[in-house]
JSON list of N, CA, C and O in Angstrom, two decimals:
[
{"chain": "A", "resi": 1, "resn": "UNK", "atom": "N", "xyz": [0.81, -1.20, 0.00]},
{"chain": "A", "resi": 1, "resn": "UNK", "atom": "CA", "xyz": [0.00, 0.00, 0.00]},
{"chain": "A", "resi": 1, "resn": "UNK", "atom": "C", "xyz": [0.85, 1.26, 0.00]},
{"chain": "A", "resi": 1, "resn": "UNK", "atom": "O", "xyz": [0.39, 2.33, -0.39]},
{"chain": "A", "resi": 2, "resn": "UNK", "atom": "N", "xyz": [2.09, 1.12, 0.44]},
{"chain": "A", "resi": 2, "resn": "UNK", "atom": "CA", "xyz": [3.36, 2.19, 0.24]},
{"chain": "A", "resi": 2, "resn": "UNK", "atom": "C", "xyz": [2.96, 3.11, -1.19]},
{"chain": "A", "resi": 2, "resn": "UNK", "atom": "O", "xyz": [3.06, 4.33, -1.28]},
{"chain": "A", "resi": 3, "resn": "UNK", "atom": "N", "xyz": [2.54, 2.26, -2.16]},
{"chain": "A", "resi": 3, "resn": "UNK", "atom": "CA", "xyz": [2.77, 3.08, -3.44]},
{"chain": "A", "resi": 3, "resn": "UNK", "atom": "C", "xyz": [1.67, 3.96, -4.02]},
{"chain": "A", "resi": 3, "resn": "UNK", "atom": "O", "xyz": [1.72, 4.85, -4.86]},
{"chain": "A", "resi": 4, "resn": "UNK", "atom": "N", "xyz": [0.36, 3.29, -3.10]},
{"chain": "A", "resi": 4, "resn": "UNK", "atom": "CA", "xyz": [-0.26, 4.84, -3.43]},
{"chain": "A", "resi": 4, "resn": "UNK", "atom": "C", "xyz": [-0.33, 5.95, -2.65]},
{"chain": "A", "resi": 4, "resn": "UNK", "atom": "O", "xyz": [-1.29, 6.70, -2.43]},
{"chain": "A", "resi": 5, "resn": "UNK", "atom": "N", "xyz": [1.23, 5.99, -2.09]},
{"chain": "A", "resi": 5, "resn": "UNK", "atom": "CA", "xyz": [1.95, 7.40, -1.48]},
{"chain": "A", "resi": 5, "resn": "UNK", "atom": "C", "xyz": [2.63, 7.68, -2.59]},
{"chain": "A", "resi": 5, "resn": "UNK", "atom": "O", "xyz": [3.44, 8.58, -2.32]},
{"chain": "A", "resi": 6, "resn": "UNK", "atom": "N", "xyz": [2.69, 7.37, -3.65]},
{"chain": "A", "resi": 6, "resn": "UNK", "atom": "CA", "xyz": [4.00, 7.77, -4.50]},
{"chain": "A", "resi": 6, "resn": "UNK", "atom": "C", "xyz": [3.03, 8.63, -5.59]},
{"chain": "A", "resi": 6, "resn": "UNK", "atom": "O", "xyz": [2.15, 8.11, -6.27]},
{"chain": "A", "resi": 7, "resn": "UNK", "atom": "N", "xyz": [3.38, 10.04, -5.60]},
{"chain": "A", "resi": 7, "resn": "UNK", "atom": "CA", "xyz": [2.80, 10.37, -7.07]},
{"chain": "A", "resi": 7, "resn": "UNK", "atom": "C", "xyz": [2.59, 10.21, -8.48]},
{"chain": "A", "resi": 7, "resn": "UNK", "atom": "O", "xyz": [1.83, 10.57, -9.37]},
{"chain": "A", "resi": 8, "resn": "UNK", "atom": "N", "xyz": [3.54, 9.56, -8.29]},
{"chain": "A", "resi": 8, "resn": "UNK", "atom": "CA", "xyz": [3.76, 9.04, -9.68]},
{"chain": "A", "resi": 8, "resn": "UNK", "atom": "C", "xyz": [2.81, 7.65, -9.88]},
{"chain": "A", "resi": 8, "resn": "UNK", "atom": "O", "xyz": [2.55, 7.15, -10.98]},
{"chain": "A", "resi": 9, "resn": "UNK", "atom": "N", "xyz": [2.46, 7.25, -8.83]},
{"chain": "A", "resi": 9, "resn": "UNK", "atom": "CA", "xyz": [1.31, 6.23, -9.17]},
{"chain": "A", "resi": 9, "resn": "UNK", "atom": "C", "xyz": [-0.49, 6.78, -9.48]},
{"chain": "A", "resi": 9, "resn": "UNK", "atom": "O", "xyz": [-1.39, 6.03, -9.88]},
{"chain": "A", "resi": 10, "resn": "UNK", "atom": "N", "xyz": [-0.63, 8.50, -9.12]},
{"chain": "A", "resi": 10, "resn": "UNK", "atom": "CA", "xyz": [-1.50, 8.95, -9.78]},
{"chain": "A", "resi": 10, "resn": "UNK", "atom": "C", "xyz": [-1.15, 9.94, -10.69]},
{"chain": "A", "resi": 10, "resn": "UNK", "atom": "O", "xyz": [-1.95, 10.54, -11.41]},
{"chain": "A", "resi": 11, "resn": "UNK", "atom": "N", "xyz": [-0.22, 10.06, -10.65]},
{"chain": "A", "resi": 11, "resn": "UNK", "atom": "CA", "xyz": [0.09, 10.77, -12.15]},
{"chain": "A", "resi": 11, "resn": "UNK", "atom": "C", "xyz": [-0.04, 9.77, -13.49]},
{"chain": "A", "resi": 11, "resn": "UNK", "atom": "O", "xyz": [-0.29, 9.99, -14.68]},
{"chain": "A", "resi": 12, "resn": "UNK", "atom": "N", "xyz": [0.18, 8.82, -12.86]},
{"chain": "A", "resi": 12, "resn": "UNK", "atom": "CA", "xyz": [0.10, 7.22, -13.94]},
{"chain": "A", "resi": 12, "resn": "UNK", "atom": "C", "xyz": [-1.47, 7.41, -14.17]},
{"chain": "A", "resi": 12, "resn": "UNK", "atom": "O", "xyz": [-1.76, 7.84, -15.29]},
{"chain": "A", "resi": 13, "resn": "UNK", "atom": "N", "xyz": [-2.56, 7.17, -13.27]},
{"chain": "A", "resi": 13, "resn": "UNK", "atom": "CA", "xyz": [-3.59, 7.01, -12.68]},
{"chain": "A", "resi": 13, "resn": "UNK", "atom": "C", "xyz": [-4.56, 8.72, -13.85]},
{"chain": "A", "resi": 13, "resn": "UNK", "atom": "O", "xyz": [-5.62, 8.44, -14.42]},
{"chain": "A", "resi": 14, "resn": "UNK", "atom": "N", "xyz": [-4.13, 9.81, -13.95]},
{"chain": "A", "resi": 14, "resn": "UNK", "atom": "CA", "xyz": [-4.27, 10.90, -14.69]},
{"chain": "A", "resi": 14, "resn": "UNK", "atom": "C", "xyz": [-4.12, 10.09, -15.71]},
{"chain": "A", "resi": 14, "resn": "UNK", "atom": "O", "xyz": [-5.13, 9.47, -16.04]},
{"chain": "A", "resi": 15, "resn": "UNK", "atom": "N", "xyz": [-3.06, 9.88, -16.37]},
{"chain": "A", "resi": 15, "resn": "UNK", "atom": "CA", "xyz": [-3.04, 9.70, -17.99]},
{"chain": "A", "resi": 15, "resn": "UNK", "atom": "C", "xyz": [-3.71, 8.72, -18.17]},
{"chain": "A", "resi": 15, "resn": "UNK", "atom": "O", "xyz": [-4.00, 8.71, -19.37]},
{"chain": "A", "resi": 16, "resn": "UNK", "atom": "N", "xyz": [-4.27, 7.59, -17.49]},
{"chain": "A", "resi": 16, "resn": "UNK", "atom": "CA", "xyz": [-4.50, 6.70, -17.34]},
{"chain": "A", "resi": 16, "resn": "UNK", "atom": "C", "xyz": [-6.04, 6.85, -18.23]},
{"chain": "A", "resi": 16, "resn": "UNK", "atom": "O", "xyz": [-6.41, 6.48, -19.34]},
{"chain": "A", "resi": 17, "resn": "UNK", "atom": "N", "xyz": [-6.87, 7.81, -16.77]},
{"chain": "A", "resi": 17, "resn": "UNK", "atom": "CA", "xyz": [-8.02, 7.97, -17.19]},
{"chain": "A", "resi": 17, "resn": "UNK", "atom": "C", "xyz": [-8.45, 9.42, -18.54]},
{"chain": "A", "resi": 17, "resn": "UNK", "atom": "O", "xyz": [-9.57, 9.92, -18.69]},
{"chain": "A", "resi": 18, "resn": "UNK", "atom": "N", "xyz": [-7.53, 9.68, -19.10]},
{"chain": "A", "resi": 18, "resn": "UNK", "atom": "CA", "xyz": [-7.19, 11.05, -19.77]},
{"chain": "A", "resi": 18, "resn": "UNK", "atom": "C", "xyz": [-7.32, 9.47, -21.43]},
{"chain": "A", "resi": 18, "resn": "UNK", "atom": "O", "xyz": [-8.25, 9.54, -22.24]},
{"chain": "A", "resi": 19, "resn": "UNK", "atom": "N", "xyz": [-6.60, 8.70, -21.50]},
{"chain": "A", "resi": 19, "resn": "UNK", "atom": "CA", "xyz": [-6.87, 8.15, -22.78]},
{"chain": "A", "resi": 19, "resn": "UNK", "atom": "C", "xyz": [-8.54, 7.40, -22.26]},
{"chain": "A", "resi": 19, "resn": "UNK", "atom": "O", "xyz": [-9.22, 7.40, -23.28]},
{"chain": "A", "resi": 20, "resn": "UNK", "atom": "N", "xyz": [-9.08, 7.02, -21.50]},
{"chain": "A", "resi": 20, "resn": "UNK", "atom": "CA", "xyz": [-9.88, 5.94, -21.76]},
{"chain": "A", "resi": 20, "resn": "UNK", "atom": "C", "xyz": [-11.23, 7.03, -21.71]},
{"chain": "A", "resi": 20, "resn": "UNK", "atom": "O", "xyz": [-12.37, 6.62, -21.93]},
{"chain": "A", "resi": 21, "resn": "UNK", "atom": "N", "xyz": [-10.88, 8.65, -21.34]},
{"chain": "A", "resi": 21, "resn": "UNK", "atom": "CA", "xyz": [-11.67, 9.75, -21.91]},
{"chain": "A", "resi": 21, "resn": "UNK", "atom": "C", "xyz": [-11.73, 10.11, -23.66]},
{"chain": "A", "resi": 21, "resn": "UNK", "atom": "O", "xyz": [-12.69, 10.61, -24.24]},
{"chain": "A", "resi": 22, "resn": "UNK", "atom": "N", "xyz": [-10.93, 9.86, -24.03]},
{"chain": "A", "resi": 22, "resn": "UNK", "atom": "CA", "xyz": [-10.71, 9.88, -25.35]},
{"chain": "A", "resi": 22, "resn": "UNK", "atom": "C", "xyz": [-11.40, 9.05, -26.35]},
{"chain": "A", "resi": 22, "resn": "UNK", "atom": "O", "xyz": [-11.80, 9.30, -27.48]},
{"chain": "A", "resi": 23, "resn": "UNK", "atom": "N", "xyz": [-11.43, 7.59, -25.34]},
{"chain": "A", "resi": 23, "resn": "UNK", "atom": "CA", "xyz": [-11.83, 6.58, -26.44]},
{"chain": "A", "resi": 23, "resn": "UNK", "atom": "C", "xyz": [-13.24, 6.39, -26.30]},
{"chain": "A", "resi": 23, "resn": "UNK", "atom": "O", "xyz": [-13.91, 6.04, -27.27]},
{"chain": "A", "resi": 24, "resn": "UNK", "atom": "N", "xyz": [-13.67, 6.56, -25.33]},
{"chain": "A", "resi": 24, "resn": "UNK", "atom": "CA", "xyz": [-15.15, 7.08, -24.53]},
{"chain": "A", "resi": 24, "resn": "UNK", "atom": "C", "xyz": [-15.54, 7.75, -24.41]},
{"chain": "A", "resi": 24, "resn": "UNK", "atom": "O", "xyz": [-15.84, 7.91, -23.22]},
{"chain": "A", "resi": 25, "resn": "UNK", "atom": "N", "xyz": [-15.96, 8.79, -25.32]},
{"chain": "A", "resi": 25, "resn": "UNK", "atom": "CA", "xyz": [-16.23, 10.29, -24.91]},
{"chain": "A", "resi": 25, "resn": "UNK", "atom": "C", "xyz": [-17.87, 10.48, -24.26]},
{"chain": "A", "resi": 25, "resn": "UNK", "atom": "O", "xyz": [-18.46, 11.56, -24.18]},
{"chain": "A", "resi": 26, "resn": "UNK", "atom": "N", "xyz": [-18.45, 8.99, -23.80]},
{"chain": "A", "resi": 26, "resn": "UNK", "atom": "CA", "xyz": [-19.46, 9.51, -23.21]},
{"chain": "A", "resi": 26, "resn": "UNK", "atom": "C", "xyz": [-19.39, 9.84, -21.80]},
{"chain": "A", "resi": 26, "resn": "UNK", "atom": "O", "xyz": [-20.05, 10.64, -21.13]},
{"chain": "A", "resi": 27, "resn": "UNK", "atom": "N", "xyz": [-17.99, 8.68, -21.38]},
{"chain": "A", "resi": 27, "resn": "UNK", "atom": "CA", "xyz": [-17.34, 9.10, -19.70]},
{"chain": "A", "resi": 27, "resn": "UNK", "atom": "C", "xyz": [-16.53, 10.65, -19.72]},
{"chain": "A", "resi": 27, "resn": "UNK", "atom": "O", "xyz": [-16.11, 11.08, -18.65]},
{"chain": "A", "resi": 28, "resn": "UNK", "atom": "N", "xyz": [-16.39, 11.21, -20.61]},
{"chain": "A", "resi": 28, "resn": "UNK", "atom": "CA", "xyz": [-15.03, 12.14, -20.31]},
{"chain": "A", "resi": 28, "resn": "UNK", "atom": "C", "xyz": [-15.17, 13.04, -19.20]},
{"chain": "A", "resi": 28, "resn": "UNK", "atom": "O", "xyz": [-14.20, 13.37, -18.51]},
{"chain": "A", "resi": 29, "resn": "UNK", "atom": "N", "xyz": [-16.32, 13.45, -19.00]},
{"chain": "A", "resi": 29, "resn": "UNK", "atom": "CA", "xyz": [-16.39, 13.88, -18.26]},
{"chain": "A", "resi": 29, "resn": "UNK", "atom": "C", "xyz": [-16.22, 13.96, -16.87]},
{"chain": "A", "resi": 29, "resn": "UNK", "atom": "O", "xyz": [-15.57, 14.84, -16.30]},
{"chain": "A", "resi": 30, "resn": "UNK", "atom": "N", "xyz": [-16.94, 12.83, -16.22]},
{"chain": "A", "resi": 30, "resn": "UNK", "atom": "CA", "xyz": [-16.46, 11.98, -15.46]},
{"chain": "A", "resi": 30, "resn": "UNK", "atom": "C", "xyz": [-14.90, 11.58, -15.10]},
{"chain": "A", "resi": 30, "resn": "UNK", "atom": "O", "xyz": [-14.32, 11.46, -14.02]},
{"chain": "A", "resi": 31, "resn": "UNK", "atom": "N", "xyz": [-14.55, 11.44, -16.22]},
{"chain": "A", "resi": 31, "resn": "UNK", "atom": "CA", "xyz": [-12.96, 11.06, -16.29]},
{"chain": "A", "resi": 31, "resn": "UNK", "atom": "C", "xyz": [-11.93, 12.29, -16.06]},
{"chain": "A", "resi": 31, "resn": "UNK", "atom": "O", "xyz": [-10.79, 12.34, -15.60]},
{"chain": "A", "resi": 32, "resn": "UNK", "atom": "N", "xyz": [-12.71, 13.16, -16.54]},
{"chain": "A", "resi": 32, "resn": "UNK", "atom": "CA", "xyz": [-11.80, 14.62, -16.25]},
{"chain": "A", "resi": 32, "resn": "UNK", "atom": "C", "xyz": [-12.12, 15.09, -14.77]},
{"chain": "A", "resi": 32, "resn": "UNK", "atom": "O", "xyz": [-11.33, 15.89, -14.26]},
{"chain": "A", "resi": 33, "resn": "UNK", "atom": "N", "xyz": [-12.92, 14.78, -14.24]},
{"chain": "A", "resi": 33, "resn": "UNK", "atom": "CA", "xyz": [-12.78, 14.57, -12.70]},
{"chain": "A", "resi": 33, "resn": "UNK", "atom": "C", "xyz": [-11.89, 13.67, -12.32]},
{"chain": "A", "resi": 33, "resn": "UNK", "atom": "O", "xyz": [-11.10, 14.20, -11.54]},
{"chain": "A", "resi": 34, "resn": "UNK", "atom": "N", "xyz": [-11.68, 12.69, -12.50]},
{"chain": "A", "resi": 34, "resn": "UNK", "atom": "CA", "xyz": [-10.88, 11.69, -12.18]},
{"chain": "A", "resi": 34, "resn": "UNK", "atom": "C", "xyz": [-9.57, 12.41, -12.26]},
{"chain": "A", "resi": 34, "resn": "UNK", "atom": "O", "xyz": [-8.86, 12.39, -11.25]},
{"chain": "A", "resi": 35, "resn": "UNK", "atom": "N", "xyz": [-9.16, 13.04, -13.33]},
{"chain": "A", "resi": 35, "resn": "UNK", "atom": "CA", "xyz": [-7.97, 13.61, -13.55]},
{"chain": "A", "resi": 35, "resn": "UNK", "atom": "C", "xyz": [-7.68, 14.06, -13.32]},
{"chain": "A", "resi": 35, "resn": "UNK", "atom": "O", "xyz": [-6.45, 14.00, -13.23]},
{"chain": "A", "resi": 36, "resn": "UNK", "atom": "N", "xyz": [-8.45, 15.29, -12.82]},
{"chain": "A", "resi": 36, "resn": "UNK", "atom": "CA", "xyz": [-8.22, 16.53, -11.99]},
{"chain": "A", "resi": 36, "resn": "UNK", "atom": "C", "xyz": [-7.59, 16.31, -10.70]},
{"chain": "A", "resi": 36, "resn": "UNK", "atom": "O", "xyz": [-6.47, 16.75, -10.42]},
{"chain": "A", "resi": 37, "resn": "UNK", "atom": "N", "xyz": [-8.48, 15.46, -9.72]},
{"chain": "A", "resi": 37, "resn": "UNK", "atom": "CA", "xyz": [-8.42, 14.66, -8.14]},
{"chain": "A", "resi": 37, "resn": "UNK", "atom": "C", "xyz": [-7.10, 14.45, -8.20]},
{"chain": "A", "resi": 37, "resn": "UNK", "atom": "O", "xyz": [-6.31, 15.08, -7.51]},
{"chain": "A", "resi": 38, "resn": "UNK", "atom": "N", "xyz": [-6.66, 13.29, -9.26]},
{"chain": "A", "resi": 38, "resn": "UNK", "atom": "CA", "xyz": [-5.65, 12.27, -9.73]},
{"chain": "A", "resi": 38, "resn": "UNK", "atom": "C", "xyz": [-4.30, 13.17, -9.50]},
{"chain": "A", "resi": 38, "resn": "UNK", "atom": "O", "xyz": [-3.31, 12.99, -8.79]},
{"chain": "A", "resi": 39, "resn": "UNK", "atom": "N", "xyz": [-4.66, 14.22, -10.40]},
{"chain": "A", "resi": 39, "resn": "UNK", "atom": "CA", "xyz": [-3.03, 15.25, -10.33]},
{"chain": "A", "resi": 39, "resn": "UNK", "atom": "C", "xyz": [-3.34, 16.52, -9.34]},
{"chain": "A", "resi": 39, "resn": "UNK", "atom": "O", "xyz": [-2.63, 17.52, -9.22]},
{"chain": "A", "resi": 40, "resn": "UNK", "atom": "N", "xyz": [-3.97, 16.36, -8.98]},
{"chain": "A", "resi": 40, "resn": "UNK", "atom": "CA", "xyz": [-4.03, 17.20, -7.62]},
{"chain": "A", "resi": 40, "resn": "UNK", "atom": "C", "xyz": [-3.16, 16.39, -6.59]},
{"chain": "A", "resi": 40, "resn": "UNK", "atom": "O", "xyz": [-2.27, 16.81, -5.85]},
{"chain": "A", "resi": 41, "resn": "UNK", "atom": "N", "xyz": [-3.57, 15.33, -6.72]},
{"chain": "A", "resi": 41, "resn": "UNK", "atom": "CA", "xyz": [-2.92, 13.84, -5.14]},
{"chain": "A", "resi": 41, "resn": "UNK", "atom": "C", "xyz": [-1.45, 14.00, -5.51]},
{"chain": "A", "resi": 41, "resn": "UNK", "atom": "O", "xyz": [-0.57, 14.34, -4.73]},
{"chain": "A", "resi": 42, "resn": "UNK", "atom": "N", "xyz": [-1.27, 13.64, -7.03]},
{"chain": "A", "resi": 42, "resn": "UNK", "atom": "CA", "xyz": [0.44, 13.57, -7.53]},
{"chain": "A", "resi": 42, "resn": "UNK", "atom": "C", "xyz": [0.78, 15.32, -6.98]},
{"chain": "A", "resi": 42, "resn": "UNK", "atom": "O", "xyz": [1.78, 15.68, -6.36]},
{"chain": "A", "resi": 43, "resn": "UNK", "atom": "N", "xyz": [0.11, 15.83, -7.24]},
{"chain": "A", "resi": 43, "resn": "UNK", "atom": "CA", "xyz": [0.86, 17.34, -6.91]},
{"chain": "A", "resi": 43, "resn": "UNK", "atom": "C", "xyz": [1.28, 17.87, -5.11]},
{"chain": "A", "resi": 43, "resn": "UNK", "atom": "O", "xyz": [2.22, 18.59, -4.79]},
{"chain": "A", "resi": 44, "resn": "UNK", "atom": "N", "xyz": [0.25, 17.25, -4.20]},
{"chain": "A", "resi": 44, "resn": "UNK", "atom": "CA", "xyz": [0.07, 17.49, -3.13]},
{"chain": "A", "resi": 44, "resn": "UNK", "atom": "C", "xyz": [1.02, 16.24, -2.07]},
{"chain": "A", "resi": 44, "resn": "UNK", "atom": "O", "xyz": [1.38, 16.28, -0.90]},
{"chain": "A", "resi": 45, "resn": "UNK", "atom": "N", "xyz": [1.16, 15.39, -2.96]},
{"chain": "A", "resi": 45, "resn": "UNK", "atom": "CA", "xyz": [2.44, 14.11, -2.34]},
{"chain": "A", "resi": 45, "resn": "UNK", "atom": "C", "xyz": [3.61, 14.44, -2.80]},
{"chain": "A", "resi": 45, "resn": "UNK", "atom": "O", "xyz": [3.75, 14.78, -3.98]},
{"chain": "A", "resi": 46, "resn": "UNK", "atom": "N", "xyz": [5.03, 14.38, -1.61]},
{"chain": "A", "resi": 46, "resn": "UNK", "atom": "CA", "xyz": [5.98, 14.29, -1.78]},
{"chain": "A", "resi": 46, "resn": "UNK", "atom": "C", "xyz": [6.32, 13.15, -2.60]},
{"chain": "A", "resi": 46, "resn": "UNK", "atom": "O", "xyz": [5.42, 12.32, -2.74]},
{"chain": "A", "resi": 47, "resn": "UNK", "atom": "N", "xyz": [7.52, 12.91, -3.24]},
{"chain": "A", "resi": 47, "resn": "UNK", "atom": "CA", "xyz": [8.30, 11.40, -4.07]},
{"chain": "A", "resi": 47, "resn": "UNK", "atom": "C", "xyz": [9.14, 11.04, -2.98]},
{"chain": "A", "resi": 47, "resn": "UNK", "atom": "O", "xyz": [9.97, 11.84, -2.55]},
{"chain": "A", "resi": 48, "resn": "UNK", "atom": "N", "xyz": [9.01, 9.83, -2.47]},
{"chain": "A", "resi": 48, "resn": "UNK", "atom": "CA", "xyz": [10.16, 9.52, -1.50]},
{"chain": "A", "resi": 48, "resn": "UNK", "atom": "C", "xyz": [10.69, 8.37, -2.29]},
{"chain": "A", "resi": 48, "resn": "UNK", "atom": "O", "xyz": [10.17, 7.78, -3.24]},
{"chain": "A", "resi": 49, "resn": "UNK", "atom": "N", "xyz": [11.88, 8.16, -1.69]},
{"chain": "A", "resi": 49, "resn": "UNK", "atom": "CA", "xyz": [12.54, 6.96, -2.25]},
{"chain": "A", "resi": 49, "resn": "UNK", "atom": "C", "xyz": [12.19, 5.92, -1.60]},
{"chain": "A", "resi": 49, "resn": "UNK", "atom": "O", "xyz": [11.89, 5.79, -0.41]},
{"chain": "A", "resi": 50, "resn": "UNK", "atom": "N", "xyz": [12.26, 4.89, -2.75]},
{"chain": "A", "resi": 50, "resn": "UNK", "atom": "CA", "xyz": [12.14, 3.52, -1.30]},
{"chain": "A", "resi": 50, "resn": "UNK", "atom": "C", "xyz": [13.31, 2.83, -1.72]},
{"chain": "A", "resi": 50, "resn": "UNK", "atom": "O", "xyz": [13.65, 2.59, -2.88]},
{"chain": "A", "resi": 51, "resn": "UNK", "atom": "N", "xyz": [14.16, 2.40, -0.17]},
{"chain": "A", "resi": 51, "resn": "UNK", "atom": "CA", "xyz": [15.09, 1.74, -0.51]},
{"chain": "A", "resi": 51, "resn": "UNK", "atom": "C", "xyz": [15.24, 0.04, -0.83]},
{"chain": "A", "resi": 51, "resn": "UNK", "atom": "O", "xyz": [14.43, -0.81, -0.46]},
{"chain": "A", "resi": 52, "resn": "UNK", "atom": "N", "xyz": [16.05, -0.13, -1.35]},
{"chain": "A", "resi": 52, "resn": "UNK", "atom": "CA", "xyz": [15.84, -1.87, -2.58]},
{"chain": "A", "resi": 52, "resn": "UNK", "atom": "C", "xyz": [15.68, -2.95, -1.23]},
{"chain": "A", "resi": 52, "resn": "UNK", "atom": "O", "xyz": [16.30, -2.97, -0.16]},
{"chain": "A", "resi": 53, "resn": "UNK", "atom": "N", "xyz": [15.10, -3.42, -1.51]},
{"chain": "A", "resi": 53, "resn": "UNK", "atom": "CA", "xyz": [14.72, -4.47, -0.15]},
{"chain": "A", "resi": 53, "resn": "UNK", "atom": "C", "xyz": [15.64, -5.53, -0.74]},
{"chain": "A", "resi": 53, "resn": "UNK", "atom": "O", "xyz": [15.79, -6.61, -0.16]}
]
């Protein structure tokens, strides 16, 4: 569960729902909420490292 501290797992999570708005344009909307939330979380979380187990 560590990694959905990592922004980059909703910055993934943004582009994510940013194409399946595209291919669906009856969700986009919806989805551009999603995106918004999504890179708000990546923006508002630090990146920490995790060290190699």
């Amino acid at each position: 569960m560590n990694r959905l501290k990592q922004p980059s797992t909703w910055a993934g999570l943004a582009a994510i729902a940013q194409m399946i708005g595209a291919v669906f344009p009856t969700y986009a909307v919806a989805l551009h909420a999603v995106t918004a939330a999504a890179g708000a979380a990546a923006v508002a979380l630090n990146e920490t490292a995790v060290p190699n187990a």
